[in-house]
Coordinates of C-alpha atoms (C1' of nucleotides) in Angstrom, one line a residue:
Chain A
M642 CA 0.0 0.1 -0.1
I643 CA 1.3 3.4 -0.8
D644 CA 1.6 6.3 1.7
L645 CA -1.7 8.1 1.8
R646 CA 0.1 11.2 3.0
L647 CA 2.4 11.2 0.0
L648 CA -0.7 10.9 -2.2
R649 CA -2.3 13.7 -0.5
D650 CA 0.6 16.0 -0.3
N651 CA 2.1 15.1 -3.7
P652 CA -0.7 13.7 -5.9
D653 CA 1.3 14.4 -9.1
V654 CA 4.0 12.2 -8.0
V655 CA 1.6 9.2 -7.9
R656 CA -0.1 10.2 -11.0
A657 CA 3.2 10.2 -12.8
S658 CA 4.1 6.7 -11.5
Q659 CA 0.6 5.4 -12.5
Q660 CA 1.4 6.9 -16.1
A661 CA 4.8 5.2 -16.3
R662 CA 3.4 1.8 -15.3
G663 CA 0.5 2.0 -17.8
D664 CA -2.0 2.2 -15.1
D665 CA -4.9 4.7 -14.5
P666 CA -3.9 8.1 -13.2
A667 CA -7.4 8.8 -12.4
L668 CA -7.3 6.3 -9.4
V669 CA -5.5 8.9 -7.5
D670 CA -8.3 11.5 -7.7
A671 CA -10.9 8.7 -6.6
V672 CA -8.6 8.0 -3.6
L673 CA -8.2 11.7 -2.8
D674 CA -12.2 11.9 -3.0
A675 CA -12.7 8.9 -1.0
D676 CA -10.1 10.1 1.7
A677 CA -12.1 13.4 2.0
R678 CA -15.2 11.6 2.3
R679 CA -13.8 9.4 5.1
R680 CA -12.2 12.0 7.1
T681 CA -15.7 13.9 7.1
S682 CA -17.7 11.1 8.4
L683 CA -15.2 10.0 11.0
T684 CA -15.1 13.6 12.4
E685 CA -18.8 13.3 12.6
F686 CA -18.8 9.9 14.4
E687 CA -16.1 10.8 16.8
G688 CA -18.0 13.9 18.2
L689 CA -21.1 12.0 18.6
R690 CA -19.1 9.2 20.3
A691 CA -17.5 11.6 22.7
E692 CA -21.0 13.0 23.7
Q693 CA -22.3 9.4 24.2
K694 CA -19.4 8.6 26.3
A695 CA -19.8 11.8 28.6
L696 CA -23.5 11.1 28.9
G697 CA -22.8 7.4 29.9
K698 CA -20.7 8.8 32.8
Q699 CA -23.6 10.8 34.0
V700 CA -25.8 8.0 33.8
A701 CA -23.7 5.8 35.9
K702 CA -23.8 8.3 38.7
A703 CA -27.6 9.5 38.4
S704 CA -30.4 7.8 40.1
G705 CA -34.2 8.0 40.1
D706 CA -36.1 10.6 37.9
E707 CA -32.8 12.0 36.8
K708 CA -31.5 8.8 35.5
A709 CA -34.6 8.0 33.7
A710 CA -34.4 11.5 31.8
L711 CA -30.8 10.7 30.9
L712 CA -31.6 7.2 29.7
A713 CA -34.3 8.8 27.2
K714 CA -31.8 11.3 25.8
T715 CA -29.1 8.8 25.4
K716 CA -31.2 6.3 23.7
Q717 CA -31.6 8.4 20.6
L718 CA -28.0 9.4 20.7
A719 CA -27.2 5.7 20.5
E720 CA -28.7 5.2 17.5
D721 CA -27.2 8.2 15.8
V722 CA -23.8 6.9 17.0
K723 CA -24.5 3.4 15.4
A724 CA -25.6 5.0 12.0
R725 CA -22.6 7.4 12.0
Q726 CA -20.1 4.6 12.8
A727 CA -21.5 2.5 10.0
A728 CA -21.1 5.4 7.6
A729 CA -17.7 6.1 8.8
N730 CA -16.6 2.2 8.4
A731 CA -18.1 2.2 5.1
A732 CA -16.2 5.2 4.0
E733 CA -12.8 3.7 5.3
A734 CA -13.6 0.4 3.5
E735 CA -14.1 2.4 0.3
L736 CA -11.0 4.2 0.6
D737 CA -8.9 0.9 1.5
E738 CA -10.4 -0.8 -1.5
L739 CA -9.2 2.0 -3.7
L740 CA -5.8 2.5 -2.0
Y741 CA -5.1 -1.2 -2.5
R742 CA -5.4 -0.8 -6.2
I743 CA -2.7 1.4 -6.5
P744 CA 0.7 -0.1 -7.2
N745 CA 4.1 0.9 -5.6
V746 CA 5.2 4.4 -6.8
V747 CA 8.0 3.8 -9.3
E748 CA 11.4 5.0 -8.3
G749 CA 14.0 5.3 -11.0
A750 CA 12.9 2.5 -13.3
P751 CA 12.9 3.2 -17.1
P752 CA 9.4 4.3 -18.6
G753 CA 7.6 1.8 -21.0
G754 CA 6.5 -1.8 -21.1
E755 CA 8.1 -5.3 -21.1
D756 CA 10.5 -4.7 -23.9
D757 CA 11.6 -1.3 -22.8
Y758 CA 14.3 -2.6 -20.2
V759 CA 17.4 -0.9 -20.2
V760 CA 20.7 -3.2 -20.1
L761 CA 22.9 -2.1 -17.5
K762 CA 25.9 -4.3 -18.1
E763 CA 27.0 -7.5 -19.8
V764 CA 29.3 -10.1 -18.0
G765 CA 31.1 -12.8 -19.7
T766 CA 31.3 -14.1 -23.2
P767 CA 28.9 -16.5 -24.8
R768 CA 30.8 -19.4 -26.2
D769 CA 31.3 -19.8 -29.9
F770 CA 30.1 -23.1 -30.7
A771 CA 30.5 -23.0 -34.3
A772 CA 34.0 -22.1 -33.6
E773 CA 34.2 -25.2 -31.2
G774 CA 33.0 -27.4 -34.0
F775 CA 29.9 -28.8 -32.6
A776 CA 26.1 -27.8 -32.4
P777 CA 25.0 -27.3 -28.8
R778 CA 22.4 -29.5 -27.4
D779 CA 19.6 -28.0 -25.2
H780 CA 19.2 -28.5 -21.5
L781 CA 16.6 -31.1 -21.9
E782 CA 18.5 -33.3 -24.5
L783 CA 21.6 -32.9 -22.2
G784 CA 19.6 -33.6 -19.1
E785 CA 17.9 -36.8 -20.5
G786 CA 21.5 -38.0 -21.5
L787 CA 22.9 -37.4 -18.1
A788 CA 19.8 -39.2 -16.6
A789 CA 19.3 -36.0 -14.8
V790 CA 16.0 -34.8 -15.9
D791 CA 12.7 -36.7 -16.7
T792 CA 9.8 -34.7 -18.0
A793 CA 8.0 -37.6 -19.5
R794 CA 7.4 -39.3 -16.0
G795 CA 6.8 -35.7 -14.5
A796 CA 3.9 -35.5 -16.8
K797 CA 2.7 -39.0 -16.2
V798 CA 2.6 -38.3 -12.4
S799 CA 1.4 -34.8 -12.3
G800 CA 0.6 -33.4 -15.6
S801 CA 2.4 -30.8 -17.9
R802 CA 5.1 -28.6 -16.5
F803 CA 6.1 -31.1 -13.9
Y804 CA 9.4 -33.1 -14.0
F805 CA 11.5 -35.2 -11.8
L806 CA 15.1 -34.5 -11.1
T807 CA 17.0 -37.7 -11.0
G808 CA 20.4 -38.8 -9.8
I809 CA 22.9 -36.3 -10.7
G810 CA 20.1 -33.7 -11.6
A811 CA 18.8 -33.7 -8.1
R812 CA 22.3 -33.5 -6.8
L813 CA 22.9 -30.6 -8.9
E814 CA 19.8 -28.7 -7.7
L815 CA 21.0 -29.4 -4.2
A816 CA 24.4 -28.1 -5.1
I817 CA 23.2 -24.9 -6.4
L818 CA 20.8 -24.1 -3.5
N819 CA 23.3 -25.2 -0.9
A820 CA 25.9 -23.0 -2.6
A821 CA 23.4 -20.2 -2.3
M822 CA 22.5 -20.7 1.3
D823 CA 26.3 -21.0 2.3
Q824 CA 27.0 -17.5 0.4
A825 CA 24.0 -15.9 2.3
V826 CA 25.1 -17.3 5.5
A827 CA 28.6 -16.0 5.0
E828 CA 27.3 -12.6 4.3
G829 CA 25.1 -12.5 7.5
F830 CA 21.7 -13.8 6.4
T831 CA 19.7 -15.8 8.8
P832 CA 18.9 -19.0 7.0
M833 CA 15.2 -19.8 6.9
I834 CA 13.0 -22.7 5.8
T835 CA 9.6 -21.1 5.1
P836 CA 5.9 -22.4 5.1
T837 CA 4.9 -22.7 1.5
L838 CA 1.1 -22.4 2.3
V839 CA 0.0 -19.0 3.7
T840 CA -3.3 -17.3 4.8
P841 CA -5.2 -15.0 2.5
A842 CA -4.1 -12.2 4.6
T843 CA -0.3 -13.0 4.1
M844 CA -0.7 -13.2 0.4
R845 CA -2.6 -10.1 0.1
G846 CA -0.1 -8.3 2.0
T847 CA 2.6 -9.1 -0.1
G848 CA 0.9 -7.8 -3.1
F849 CA 0.5 -10.9 -5.1
L850 CA -3.3 -11.1 -5.1
G851 CA -3.8 -8.0 -7.5
A852 CA -3.2 -8.2 -11.2
H853 CA -1.4 -11.4 -11.1
A854 CA -3.7 -13.4 -8.9
D855 CA -4.1 -16.1 -11.5
E856 CA -0.7 -17.1 -11.2
I857 CA -1.3 -18.4 -7.6
Y858 CA -2.7 -21.8 -6.7
R859 CA -5.3 -21.6 -3.9
L860 CA -6.4 -24.4 -1.7
E861 CA -10.1 -23.6 -1.5
R862 CA -11.1 -26.2 1.1
D863 CA -8.6 -24.7 3.6
D864 CA -8.5 -21.1 2.4
L865 CA -4.8 -21.2 1.9
Y866 CA -2.6 -20.2 -0.9
L867 CA 0.6 -21.8 -2.0
V868 CA 3.4 -19.4 -2.3
G869 CA 5.3 -18.5 -5.6
T870 CA 8.3 -17.6 -3.6
S871 CA 9.4 -17.7 0.1
E872 CA 9.5 -13.9 -0.1
V873 CA 5.6 -14.2 0.8
A874 CA 6.4 -15.9 4.2
L875 CA 9.5 -13.8 4.8
A876 CA 7.5 -10.6 4.2
G877 CA 4.9 -11.7 6.7
Y878 CA 7.4 -13.0 9.4
H879 CA 7.7 -9.8 10.9
G880 CA 4.1 -8.6 10.4
D881 CA 2.6 -6.5 12.9
E882 CA 6.0 -5.9 14.6
I883 CA 8.0 -3.0 15.4
L884 CA 11.5 -3.7 14.6
D885 CA 15.0 -2.2 15.9
L886 CA 16.9 -1.5 12.7
S887 CA 19.6 0.6 14.5
G888 CA 22.1 -2.2 13.9
G889 CA 21.4 -2.2 10.1
P890 CA 19.0 -4.3 7.8
R891 CA 17.7 -7.6 9.0
R892 CA 18.5 -10.0 6.4
Y893 CA 17.0 -13.7 5.8
A894 CA 17.6 -16.3 3.2
G895 CA 14.6 -18.3 2.5
W896 CA 14.8 -21.9 1.0
S897 CA 11.5 -23.1 -0.1
A898 CA 9.4 -24.7 -2.9
C899 CA 7.9 -22.4 -5.3
Y900 CA 4.5 -22.9 -7.0
R901 CA 3.2 -21.1 -10.2
R902 CA 0.2 -21.8 -12.1
E903 CA 1.7 -20.3 -15.3
A904 CA -1.8 -19.7 -16.4
G905 CA -1.1 -17.0 -19.0
S906 CA 1.9 -18.6 -20.6
H907 CA 0.3 -21.7 -22.7
G908 CA 2.9 -22.4 -25.4
K909 CA 5.6 -20.6 -23.7
D910 CA 8.9 -22.4 -22.8
V911 CA 6.9 -25.8 -23.0
R912 CA 10.1 -27.8 -23.5
G913 CA 12.0 -29.0 -20.6
I914 CA 12.4 -27.3 -17.3
I915 CA 12.5 -23.6 -18.0
R916 CA 9.0 -22.8 -16.9
V917 CA 7.5 -25.1 -14.5
H918 CA 4.7 -25.3 -11.8
Q919 CA 7.0 -26.2 -9.0
F920 CA 10.6 -25.5 -8.5
H921 CA 13.1 -24.7 -5.6
K922 CA 14.7 -21.3 -4.6
V923 CA 16.9 -19.6 -2.1
E924 CA 15.7 -16.1 -1.9
M925 CA 17.3 -13.1 0.0
F926 CA 15.1 -10.8 1.9
S927 CA 15.8 -7.8 3.8
Y928 CA 14.2 -5.3 6.2
C929 CA 15.9 -2.0 6.2
A930 CA 15.5 1.5 6.7
V931 CA 14.1 3.4 3.8
E932 CA 17.0 5.8 3.3
D933 CA 19.2 2.4 3.0
A934 CA 16.8 0.8 0.6
A935 CA 18.6 1.9 -2.7
A936 CA 22.0 0.8 -1.4
E937 CA 20.7 -2.4 -0.2
H938 CA 19.2 -2.8 -3.6
A939 CA 22.7 -2.5 -5.0
R940 CA 24.0 -5.0 -2.5
M941 CA 21.3 -7.6 -3.2
L942 CA 22.4 -7.5 -7.0
A943 CA 26.0 -7.6 -6.3
W944 CA 25.3 -10.9 -4.1
E945 CA 23.4 -12.2 -6.9
E946 CA 26.2 -11.5 -9.5
A947 CA 28.5 -13.2 -7.0
M948 CA 26.5 -16.5 -7.2
L949 CA 26.5 -16.1 -11.1
A950 CA 30.3 -15.8 -11.0
K951 CA 30.5 -18.9 -9.1
V952 CA 28.6 -21.0 -11.7
E953 CA 30.5 -19.2 -14.4
L954 CA 27.6 -18.1 -16.6
P955 CA 27.8 -15.3 -19.1
Y956 CA 24.8 -12.8 -18.2
R957 CA 23.5 -9.4 -18.4
V958 CA 21.7 -7.3 -16.0
I959 CA 18.7 -5.1 -16.8
D960 CA 16.8 -2.5 -15.3
T961 CA 13.1 -3.5 -15.7
A962 CA 10.9 -0.9 -17.3
A963 CA 8.1 0.5 -15.0
G964 CA 5.3 -1.2 -16.8
D965 CA 6.9 -4.6 -16.2
L966 CA 7.3 -4.2 -12.4
G967 CA 5.3 -6.2 -9.9
T968 CA 2.8 -4.4 -7.9
S969 CA 5.1 -4.0 -4.9
A970 CA 8.2 -3.1 -6.6
A971 CA 9.4 0.6 -7.2
R972 CA 12.5 -0.7 -9.0
K973 CA 13.8 -4.2 -10.1
F974 CA 16.9 -5.6 -11.6
D975 CA 17.2 -9.1 -13.5
C976 CA 20.1 -11.0 -14.2
E977 CA 19.7 -13.2 -17.4
A978 CA 21.9 -15.8 -18.4
W979 CA 22.8 -16.4 -21.9
L980 CA 20.9 -19.5 -23.5
P981 CA 23.0 -20.9 -26.4
T982 CA 20.4 -22.9 -28.0
Q983 CA 17.8 -20.2 -28.1
Q984 CA 20.3 -17.4 -28.7
R985 CA 18.6 -15.3 -25.9
Y986 CA 18.9 -14.3 -22.4
L987 CA 17.0 -16.3 -19.6
E988 CA 16.0 -14.7 -16.3
L989 CA 17.8 -16.5 -13.6
T990 CA 17.7 -13.7 -10.9
S991 CA 15.3 -10.8 -10.0
T992 CA 15.9 -8.3 -7.1
S993 CA 13.2 -5.9 -6.2
N994 CA 13.0 -2.9 -4.1
C995 CA 9.6 -2.6 -2.6
T996 CA 10.4 0.6 -0.4
T997 CA 7.6 0.7 2.2
F998 CA 4.8 -0.8 0.1
Q999 CA 4.9 -4.2 1.7
A1000 CA 5.7 -3.1 5.0
R1001 CA 2.6 -0.7 5.1
R1002 CA 0.4 -3.6 4.2
M1003 CA 2.0 -6.3 6.5
N1004 CA 2.5 -3.5 9.2
V1005 CA 6.1 -3.8 9.7
R1006 CA 7.7 -0.7 11.4
E1007 CA 10.8 0.2 13.0
R1008 CA 11.2 2.5 16.0
T1009 CA 12.8 6.1 15.5
D1010 CA 13.6 8.8 17.8
D1011 CA 10.1 10.3 17.3
G1012 CA 8.0 7.4 16.9
T1013 CA 7.6 4.5 14.4
R1014 CA 7.6 4.4 10.6
P1015 CA 7.4 1.7 8.0
V1016 CA 10.5 0.0 7.0
A1017 CA 11.5 -0.9 3.4
T1018 CA 11.7 -4.4 2.1
L1019 CA 13.8 -5.9 -0.6
N1020 CA 14.1 -9.3 -2.0
G1021 CA 16.5 -11.2 -4.6
T1022 CA 17.2 -14.6 -5.9
L1023 CA 20.3 -16.4 -5.2
G1024 CA 19.6 -19.8 -6.8
T1025 CA 16.7 -21.8 -8.4
T1026 CA 16.1 -25.0 -10.4
R1027 CA 16.2 -22.9 -13.4
W1028 CA 19.8 -22.4 -12.9
I1029 CA 20.2 -26.1 -14.2
V1030 CA 19.2 -25.0 -17.6
A1031 CA 21.8 -22.4 -18.1
I1032 CA 24.5 -24.5 -16.4
L1033 CA 23.9 -27.5 -18.6
E1034 CA 23.8 -25.6 -21.8
N1035 CA 26.8 -23.1 -21.0
H1036 CA 29.0 -25.9 -19.7
Q1037 CA 28.3 -28.8 -22.2
Q1038 CA 31.1 -30.4 -24.2
A1039 CA 31.0 -32.0 -27.5
D1040 CA 30.4 -35.6 -26.0
G1041 CA 27.2 -34.6 -24.3
S1042 CA 29.2 -34.3 -21.1
V1043 CA 29.1 -31.1 -18.7
R1044 CA 31.9 -29.6 -17.0
V1045 CA 31.0 -28.6 -13.5
P1046 CA 31.8 -25.2 -12.6
E1047 CA 34.4 -24.7 -9.8
G1048 CA 32.1 -22.9 -7.4
L1049 CA 29.7 -26.2 -7.3
R1050 CA 32.4 -28.9 -7.0
P1051 CA 32.7 -28.8 -3.3
Y1052 CA 28.9 -29.6 -3.4
L1053 CA 29.3 -32.5 -5.8
G1054 CA 32.0 -34.2 -4.0
G1055 CA 34.7 -32.7 -6.0
L1056 CA 33.2 -33.8 -9.2
E1057 CA 34.6 -32.1 -12.3
V1058 CA 32.4 -33.5 -15.3
L1059 CA 28.9 -35.0 -15.5
E1060 CA 29.2 -37.8 -18.0
P1061 CA 26.1 -39.1 -20.0
V1062 CA 25.0 -42.4 -18.9
R1063 CA 24.2 -43.8 -22.5
Chain B
rG1174 C1' -11.0 -35.6 15.2
rG1175 C1' -12.7 -35.4 20.7
rA1176 C1' -12.5 -33.0 26.0
rG1177 C1' -10.8 -29.1 28.9
rA1178 C1' -8.0 -24.6 30.1
rC1179 C1' -6.3 -20.0 28.3
rG1180 C1' -5.5 -15.2 25.1
rU1181 C1' -5.2 -8.0 29.0
rC1182 C1' -0.6 -1.5 27.3
rG1183 C1' 7.7 -4.8 25.9
rC1184 C1' 7.5 -9.1 29.8
rA1185 C1' 4.9 -11.1 33.9
rU1186 C1' 0.1 -10.6 36.0
rA1187 C1' -4.7 -8.1 38.5
rG1188 C1' -9.4 -7.2 36.8
rU1189 C1' -14.1 -10.8 34.0
rC1190 C1' -18.3 -14.4 38.4
rU1191 C1' -21.4 -9.5 40.3
rG1192 C1' -21.5 -4.4 33.0
rG1193 C1' -20.7 2.1 34.6
rU1194 C1' -15.9 4.6 40.1
rC1195 C1' -11.1 0.7 34.2
rU1196 C1' -9.0 7.6 32.3
rA1197 C1' -7.1 -0.8 32.5
rG1198 C1' -4.1 -1.5 38.4
rU1199 C1' 0.6 -3.8 40.0
rG1200 C1' 5.6 -5.8 39.5
rC1201 C1' 9.7 -6.2 36.2
rG1202 C1' 12.3 -3.9 32.3
rC1203 C1' 13.5 0.7 29.9
rC1204 C1' 14.3 6.5 29.9
rA1205 C1' 15.1 11.1 32.7
rC1206 C1' 16.3 13.5 37.1
rC1207 C1' 17.5 13.3 42.5
rC1208 C1' 20.3 11.0 46.3
rU1209 C1' 25.1 8.6 46.8
rG1210 C1' 33.5 8.2 47.8
rC1211 C1' 32.9 3.7 43.9
rU1212 C1' 29.4 -0.3 43.4
rA1213 C1' 24.8 -2.2 45.0
rA1214 C1' 20.7 -0.1 46.9
rG1215 C1' 17.0 3.7 47.3
rG1216 C1' 13.7 8.2 45.9
rU1217 C1' 10.7 11.1 42.2
rG1218 C1' 8.6 11.4 37.5
rG1219 C1' 7.8 9.3 32.9
rU1220 C1' 7.2 5.0 29.7
rA1221 C1' 1.7 1.5 23.7
rA1222 C1' 0.0 1.7 18.8
rC1223 C1' -3.2 3.8 15.3
rG1224 C1' -6.3 7.6 13.4
rG1225 C1' -9.2 12.5 13.4
rC1226 C1' -9.2 17.9 14.7
rG1227 C1' -5.6 22.0 15.3
rC1228 C1' -0.4 26.9 13.1
rA1229 C1' 0.7 25.0 18.1
rA1230 C1' 0.1 23.6 23.1
rG1231 C1' -3.3 20.1 23.0
rC1232 C1' -8.3 18.0 22.6
rC1233 C1' -11.0 13.8 20.7
rG1234 C1' -11.7 8.9 18.9
rU1235 C1' -10.2 3.6 18.3
rU1236 C1' -7.7 -0.9 20.0
rC1237 C1' -8.0 -5.8 26.3
rG1238 C1' -6.8 -12.4 20.1
rC1239 C1' -10.3 -11.4 15.7
rG1240 C1' -15.4 -10.6 13.9
rG1241 C1' -20.5 -10.2 15.1
rG1242 C1' -24.6 -9.4 18.9
rU1243 C1' -27.0 -7.6 23.5
rU1244 C1' -27.2 -2.7 26.2
rC1245 C1' -28.0 4.1 27.3
rA1246 C1' -23.1 1.7 28.3
rA1247 C1' -18.8 -4.2 27.3
rA1248 C1' -11.8 -6.0 29.2
rU1249 C1' -16.6 -7.9 31.6
rC1250 C1' -22.5 -11.0 29.1
rC1251 C1' -24.1 -13.9 24.3
rC1252 C1' -22.6 -16.2 19.4
rG1253 C1' -19.0 -17.4 15.7
rC1254 C1' -13.8 -17.8 14.0
rC1255 C1' -8.5 -17.9 15.0
rG1256 C1' -4.4 -19.1 18.0
rU1257 C1' -1.8 -21.4 22.4
rC1258 C1' -1.3 -25.2 26.3
rU1259 C1' -2.9 -30.0 28.5
rC1260 C1' -5.1 -34.9 27.9
rC1261 C1' -7.2 -38.5 24.5
rG1262 C1' -7.6 -40.6 19.4
rC1263 C1' -5.4 -41.3 14.7
rC1264 C1' -0.7 -40.8 11.8
rA1265 C1' 4.3 -39.7 9.5

RNA sequence: GGAGACGUCGCAUAGUCUGGUCUAGUGCGCCACCCUGCUAAGGUGGUAACGGCGCAAGCCGUUCGCGGGUUCAAAUCCCGCCGUCUCCGCCA
């Protein structure tokens, strides 16, 4: 939820943000209008309520005829209070409903839609397979050759976009996730294994039930949602709490399964394990003071790049355009690895600065010298199942074997090459 | 799944039976000041969040797990839900 005070004091900032995202700027005026009505009706209610309380005290002291007279007076007042309270509550609900529809105010992201990202840098050089004298195999062919990935049986058991990681494939995923977790711990993050089923309040608070609600699995019988990332649970972790951030950001590294319906992506990335309904992820999450958020965002990106360096992938960093930001994000950087068989970049990490948007919804504050205020929250990817795709393709050799990047060898018992089993 | 107990201002608790004097008391912790060779102890005062009005001082409202209800009036009575603990049942 955005800052109502900001919207009141600087509506043009919010209008401009709406414009940049391609959302409706008129929503700002609807909120201003609803806010005015709420305050009017709240003032009316509070005045009457104060009167009622004062009279109530007199009733308690009075007796006999005096009491009867007071009771007659107060009876009518009670009805008025009830009516005004209902009106005030309705006005508040109306305001909330409108306010919840405004996504976070964009901060520094380039304008435009999905294709209007800005490339911040490119790191490493894609291999020239023609020069090496062989055509690269795609990740599924490699994965099947290594007996590491089984999508056919995944589909048999669970349907399309499900898979088994088998043998060295399962070990490879664990290696990636363990390397990510170890790096996070070394940087001072608290490792966390989080719930993957959350309440509607938690899901709503993190901003995932807005425009992209179709992406989320819901267990109707139990009124719970399956998370698409441990960010959801980690954002809820300190809900309704007042934190002491005087010692710097609170950093958590969440390990969890992630579930996505992929409802709008029929026909996209259908082959292999690029886009699947279930995968695992190690996610960084940080609660920090709002002044520190941009710097923390830069640190998150640096930690993601450190992981990418460990697996020796060529990648680029993009600054996501305003129209492609999630509801909660004010700015987002993605790291995309080169995918040789598709001659394109594939998103491996994504780090978002949610400023105070999530914290307002989840009611996470920090204590300052003069009271409390919402904190900033940030999140970023340190490793996922999808990384297997890029690692297999980029480190493959002519015979179908795959060289293990040095950063992962300690997690695979020193193994240097994954050999095909056929 | 069944039975019972419980949920109060950071923590611990009083208050609920018998609705109004609860403007929620007390202890601990914390902050300020005082006292004091040092330390320990002691004294005094202060110590929630959110919202509205106001230039401000301040005034007012909301919140006793959450949501309804009864009543002139609810921490207190009634209903529903959530959570915690104990016991039983079932099961990894």
